[in-house]
Short mmCIF file of C-alpha atoms in Angstrom, two decimals:
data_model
loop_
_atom_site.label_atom_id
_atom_site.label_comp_id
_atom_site.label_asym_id
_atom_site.label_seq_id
_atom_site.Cartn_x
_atom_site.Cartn_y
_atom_site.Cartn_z
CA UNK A 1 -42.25 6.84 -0.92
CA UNK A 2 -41.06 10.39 0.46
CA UNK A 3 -42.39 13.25 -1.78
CA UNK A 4 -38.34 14.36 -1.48
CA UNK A 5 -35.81 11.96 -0.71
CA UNK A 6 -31.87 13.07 -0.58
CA UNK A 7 -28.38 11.34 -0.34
CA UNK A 8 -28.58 10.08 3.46
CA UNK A 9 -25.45 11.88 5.01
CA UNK A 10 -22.64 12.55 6.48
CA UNK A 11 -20.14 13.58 3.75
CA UNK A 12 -16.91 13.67 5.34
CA UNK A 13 -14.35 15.07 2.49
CA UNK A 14 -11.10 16.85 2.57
CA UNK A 15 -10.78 20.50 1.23
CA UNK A 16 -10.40 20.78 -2.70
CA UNK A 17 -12.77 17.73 -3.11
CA UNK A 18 -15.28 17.57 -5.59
CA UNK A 19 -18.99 15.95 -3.76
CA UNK A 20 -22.29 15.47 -5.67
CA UNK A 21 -25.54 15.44 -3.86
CA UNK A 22 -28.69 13.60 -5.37
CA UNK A 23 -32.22 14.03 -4.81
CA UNK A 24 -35.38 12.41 -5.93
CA UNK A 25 -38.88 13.59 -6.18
CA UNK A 26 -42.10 12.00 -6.25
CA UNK A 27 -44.14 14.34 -8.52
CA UNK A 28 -44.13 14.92 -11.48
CA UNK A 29 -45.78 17.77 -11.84
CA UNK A 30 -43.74 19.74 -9.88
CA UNK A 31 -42.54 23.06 -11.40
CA UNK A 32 -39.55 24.82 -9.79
CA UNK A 33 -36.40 23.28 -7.57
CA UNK A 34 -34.31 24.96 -5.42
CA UNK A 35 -30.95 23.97 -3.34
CA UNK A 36 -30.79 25.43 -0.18
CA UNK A 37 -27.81 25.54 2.57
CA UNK A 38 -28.72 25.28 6.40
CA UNK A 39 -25.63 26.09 8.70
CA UNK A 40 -26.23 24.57 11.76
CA UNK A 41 -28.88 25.92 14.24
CA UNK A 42 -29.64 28.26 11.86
CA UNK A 43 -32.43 29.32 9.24
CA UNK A 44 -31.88 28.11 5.35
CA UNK A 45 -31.03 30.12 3.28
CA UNK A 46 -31.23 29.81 -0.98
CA UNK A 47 -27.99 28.54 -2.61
CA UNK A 48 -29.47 28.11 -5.61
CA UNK A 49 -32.58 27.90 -8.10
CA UNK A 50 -31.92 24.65 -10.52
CA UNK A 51 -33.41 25.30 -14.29
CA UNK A 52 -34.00 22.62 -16.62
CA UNK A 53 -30.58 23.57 -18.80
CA UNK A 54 -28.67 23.44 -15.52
CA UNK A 55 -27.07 26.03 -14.49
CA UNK A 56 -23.60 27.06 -12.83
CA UNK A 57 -22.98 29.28 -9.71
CA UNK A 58 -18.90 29.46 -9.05
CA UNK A 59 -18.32 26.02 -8.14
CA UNK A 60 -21.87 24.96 -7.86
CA UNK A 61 -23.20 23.50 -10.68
CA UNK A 62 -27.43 22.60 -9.96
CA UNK A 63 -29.03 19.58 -13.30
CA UNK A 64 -32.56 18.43 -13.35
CA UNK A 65 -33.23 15.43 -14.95
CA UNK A 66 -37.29 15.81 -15.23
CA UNK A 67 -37.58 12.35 -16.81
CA UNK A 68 -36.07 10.69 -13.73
CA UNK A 69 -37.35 13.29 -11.18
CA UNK A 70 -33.84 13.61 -10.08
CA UNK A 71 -31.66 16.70 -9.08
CA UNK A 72 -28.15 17.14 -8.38
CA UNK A 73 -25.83 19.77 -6.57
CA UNK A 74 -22.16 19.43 -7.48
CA UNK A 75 -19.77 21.19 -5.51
CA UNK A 76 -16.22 21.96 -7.08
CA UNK A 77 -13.10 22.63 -5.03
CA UNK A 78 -14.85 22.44 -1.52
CA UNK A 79 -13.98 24.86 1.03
CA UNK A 80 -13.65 24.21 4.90
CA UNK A 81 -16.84 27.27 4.39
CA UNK A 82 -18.69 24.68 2.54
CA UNK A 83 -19.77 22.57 5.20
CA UNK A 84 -23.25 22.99 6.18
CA UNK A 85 -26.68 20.60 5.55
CA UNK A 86 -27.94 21.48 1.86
CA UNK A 87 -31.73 20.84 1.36
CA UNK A 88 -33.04 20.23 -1.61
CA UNK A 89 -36.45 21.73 -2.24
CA UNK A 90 -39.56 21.30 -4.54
CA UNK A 91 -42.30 23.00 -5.87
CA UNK A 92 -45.52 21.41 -6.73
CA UNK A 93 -48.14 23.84 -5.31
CA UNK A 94 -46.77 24.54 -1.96
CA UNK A 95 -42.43 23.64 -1.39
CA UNK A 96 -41.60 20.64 0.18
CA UNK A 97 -38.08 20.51 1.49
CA UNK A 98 -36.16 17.15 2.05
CA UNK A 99 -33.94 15.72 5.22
CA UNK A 100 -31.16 17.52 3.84
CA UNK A 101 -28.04 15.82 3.32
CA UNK A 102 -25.08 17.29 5.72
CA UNK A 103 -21.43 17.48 4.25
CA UNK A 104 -18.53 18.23 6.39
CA UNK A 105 -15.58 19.68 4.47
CA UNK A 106 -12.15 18.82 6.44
CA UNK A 107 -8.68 20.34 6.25
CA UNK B 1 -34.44 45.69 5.82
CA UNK B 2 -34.42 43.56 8.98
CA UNK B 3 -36.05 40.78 6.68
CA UNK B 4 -37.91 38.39 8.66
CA UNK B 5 -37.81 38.61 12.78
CA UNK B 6 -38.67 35.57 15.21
CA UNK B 7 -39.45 36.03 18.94
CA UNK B 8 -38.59 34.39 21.09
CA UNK B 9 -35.41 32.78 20.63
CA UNK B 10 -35.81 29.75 22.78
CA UNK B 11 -38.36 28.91 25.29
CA UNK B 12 -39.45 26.04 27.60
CA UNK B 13 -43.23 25.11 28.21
CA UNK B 14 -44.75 22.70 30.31
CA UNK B 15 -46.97 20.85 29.43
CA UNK B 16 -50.94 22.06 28.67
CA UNK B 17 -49.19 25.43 28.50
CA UNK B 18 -49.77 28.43 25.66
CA UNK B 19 -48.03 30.59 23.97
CA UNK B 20 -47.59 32.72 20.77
CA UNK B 21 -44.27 32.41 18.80
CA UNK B 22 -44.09 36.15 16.57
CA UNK B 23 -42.82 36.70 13.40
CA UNK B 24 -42.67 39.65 11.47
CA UNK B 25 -41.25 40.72 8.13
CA UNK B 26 -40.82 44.14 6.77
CA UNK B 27 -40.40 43.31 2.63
CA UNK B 28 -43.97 43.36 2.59
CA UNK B 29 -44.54 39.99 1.00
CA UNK B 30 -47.70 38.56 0.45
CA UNK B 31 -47.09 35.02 1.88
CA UNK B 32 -45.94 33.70 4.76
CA UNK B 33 -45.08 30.84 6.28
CA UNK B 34 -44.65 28.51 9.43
CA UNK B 35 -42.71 25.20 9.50
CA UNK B 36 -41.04 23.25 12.34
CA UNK B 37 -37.62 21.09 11.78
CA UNK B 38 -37.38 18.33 13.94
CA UNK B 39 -33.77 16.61 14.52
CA UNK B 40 -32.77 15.53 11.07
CA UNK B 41 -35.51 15.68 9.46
CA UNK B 42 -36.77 18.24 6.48
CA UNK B 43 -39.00 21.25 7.62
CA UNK B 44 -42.37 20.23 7.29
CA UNK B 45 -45.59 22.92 6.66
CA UNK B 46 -47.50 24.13 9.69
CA UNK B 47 -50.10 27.18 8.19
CA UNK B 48 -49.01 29.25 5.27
CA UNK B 49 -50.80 33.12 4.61
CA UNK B 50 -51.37 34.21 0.57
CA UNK B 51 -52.35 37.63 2.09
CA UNK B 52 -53.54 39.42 5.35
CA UNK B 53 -56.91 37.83 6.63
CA UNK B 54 -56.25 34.67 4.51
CA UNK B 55 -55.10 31.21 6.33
CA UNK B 56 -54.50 27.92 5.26
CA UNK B 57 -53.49 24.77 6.64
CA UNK B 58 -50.23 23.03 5.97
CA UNK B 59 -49.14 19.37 5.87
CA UNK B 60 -48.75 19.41 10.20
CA UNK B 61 -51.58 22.18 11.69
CA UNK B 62 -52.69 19.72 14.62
CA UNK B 63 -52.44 21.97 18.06
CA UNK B 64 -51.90 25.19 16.07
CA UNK B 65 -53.55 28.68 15.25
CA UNK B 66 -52.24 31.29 13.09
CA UNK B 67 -54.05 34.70 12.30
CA UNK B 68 -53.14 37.04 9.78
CA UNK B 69 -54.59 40.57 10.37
CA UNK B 70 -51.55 42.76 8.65
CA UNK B 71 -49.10 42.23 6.06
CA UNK B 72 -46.47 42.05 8.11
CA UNK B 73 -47.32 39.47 11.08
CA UNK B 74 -48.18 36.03 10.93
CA UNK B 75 -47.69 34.21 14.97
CA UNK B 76 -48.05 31.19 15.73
CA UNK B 77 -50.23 30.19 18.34
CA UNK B 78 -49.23 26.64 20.89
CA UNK B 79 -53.51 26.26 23.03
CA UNK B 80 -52.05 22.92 24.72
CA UNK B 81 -48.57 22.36 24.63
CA UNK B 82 -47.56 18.98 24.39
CA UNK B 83 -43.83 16.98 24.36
CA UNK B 84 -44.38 16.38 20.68
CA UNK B 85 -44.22 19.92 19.77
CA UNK B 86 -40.31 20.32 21.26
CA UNK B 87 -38.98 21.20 17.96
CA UNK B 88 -37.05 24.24 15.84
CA UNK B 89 -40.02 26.42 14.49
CA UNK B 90 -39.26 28.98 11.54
CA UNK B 91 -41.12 31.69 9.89
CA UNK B 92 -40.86 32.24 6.01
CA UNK B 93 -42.21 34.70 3.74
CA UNK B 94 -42.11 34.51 -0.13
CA UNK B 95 -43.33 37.73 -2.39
CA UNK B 96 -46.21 36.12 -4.57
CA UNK B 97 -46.30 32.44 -4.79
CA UNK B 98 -45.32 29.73 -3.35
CA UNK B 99 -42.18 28.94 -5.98
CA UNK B 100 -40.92 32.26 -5.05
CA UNK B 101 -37.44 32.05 -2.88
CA UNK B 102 -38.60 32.33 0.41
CA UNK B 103 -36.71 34.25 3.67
CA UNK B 104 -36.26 32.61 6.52
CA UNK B 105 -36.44 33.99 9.89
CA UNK B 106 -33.48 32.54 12.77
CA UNK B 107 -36.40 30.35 14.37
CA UNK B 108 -37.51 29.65 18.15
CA UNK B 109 -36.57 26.99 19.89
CA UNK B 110 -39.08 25.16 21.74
CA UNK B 111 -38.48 22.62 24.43
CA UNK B 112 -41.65 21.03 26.11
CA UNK B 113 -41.38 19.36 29.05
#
């Protein structure tokens, strides 16, 4: 089993669509998750640090479910801006990012 | 701030070649970081740095060096280039640890032929 496993993409979806983006982890003892966007051939960069309450950035809205070693990113009202490969990331002693899942936001 | 700079952008080896792929940072962060992203695929741990003259190895260090004599640069050393190693390579720094957000340098392209 992948320590990180995400959504395989593409997402194809038209502008103004809501998409949700799942990940899985493998340890449980990890401590801190993070979301971050990758626009292509270039360096990630953080979107977003995901706390066990969940928490809301505009129209990003980041849940861990520790339990289920699962984390979500759900986008709100996508923008054409949007589209980019989001990676999610975790923290159990040193960060281990996933495949990334790419979403493609069309007009 | 420049944050953190890569050179080169891209380069092409042949094989059995060297070289050293720099990285510097000027946020003075304590730990650094090298990772290479092959096509699709999640970036995967080369050598990390908690601090100047301390080195450790990452989840992929096969064929690479890394020295850390300041706080600010961290290269990446290629002895023997091989076809394997064609891949994106980034440098990251983070202030303390590792759960920190890190910054990501634009990356090198490497092509090994």
């Amino acid at each position: 089993r992948k320590e990180v496993e995400q959504d395989p993409g593409p997402f194809n979806v038209p502008e103004g669509a809501t998409v949700a983006f799942n990940c899985t982890y493998s340890n449980s003892a990890s401590q801190s998750f993070f979301w971050y966007r990758q626009d292509c051939r270039k360096e990630p960069k953080l979107l977003m640090s995901v706390y066990s309450s969940g928490n809301e950035d505009g129209r990003f809205t980041a849940q861990l479910n520790r339990a289920s070693q699962y984390i979500s990113l759900l986008i709100r009202d996508s923008k054409l801006s949007d589209s980019a490969t989001y990676l999610c990331v975790v923290q159990g002693g040193k960060l281990i990012f996933g495949q990334g899942t790419e979403l493609s936001v069309k007009p | 701030n420049a944050g953190v700079t890569q050179t080169p952008k891209f380069r092409i080896l042949k094989i059995g070649q060297s070289m050293t792929l720099q990285c510097t940072q000027d946020m003075n962060h304590n730990y650094m970081y090298w990772y290479r992203q092959d096509p699709g695929m999640g970036l995967k741990l080369i050598y990390y740095s908690v601090g100047a003259g301390i080195t450790d190895k990452g989840e992929v260090p096969n064929g690479y060096n890394v020295s850390r004599s300041t706080t600010e640069d961290f290269p990446l050393r290629l002895e023997l280039a091989a076809p394997s190693q064609t891949s994106v390579y980034f440098c990251a720094s983070s202030r303390d640890r590792a759960g920190e957000t890190q910054y990501f340098g634009p990356g090198t392209r490497l092509l090994v032929l």
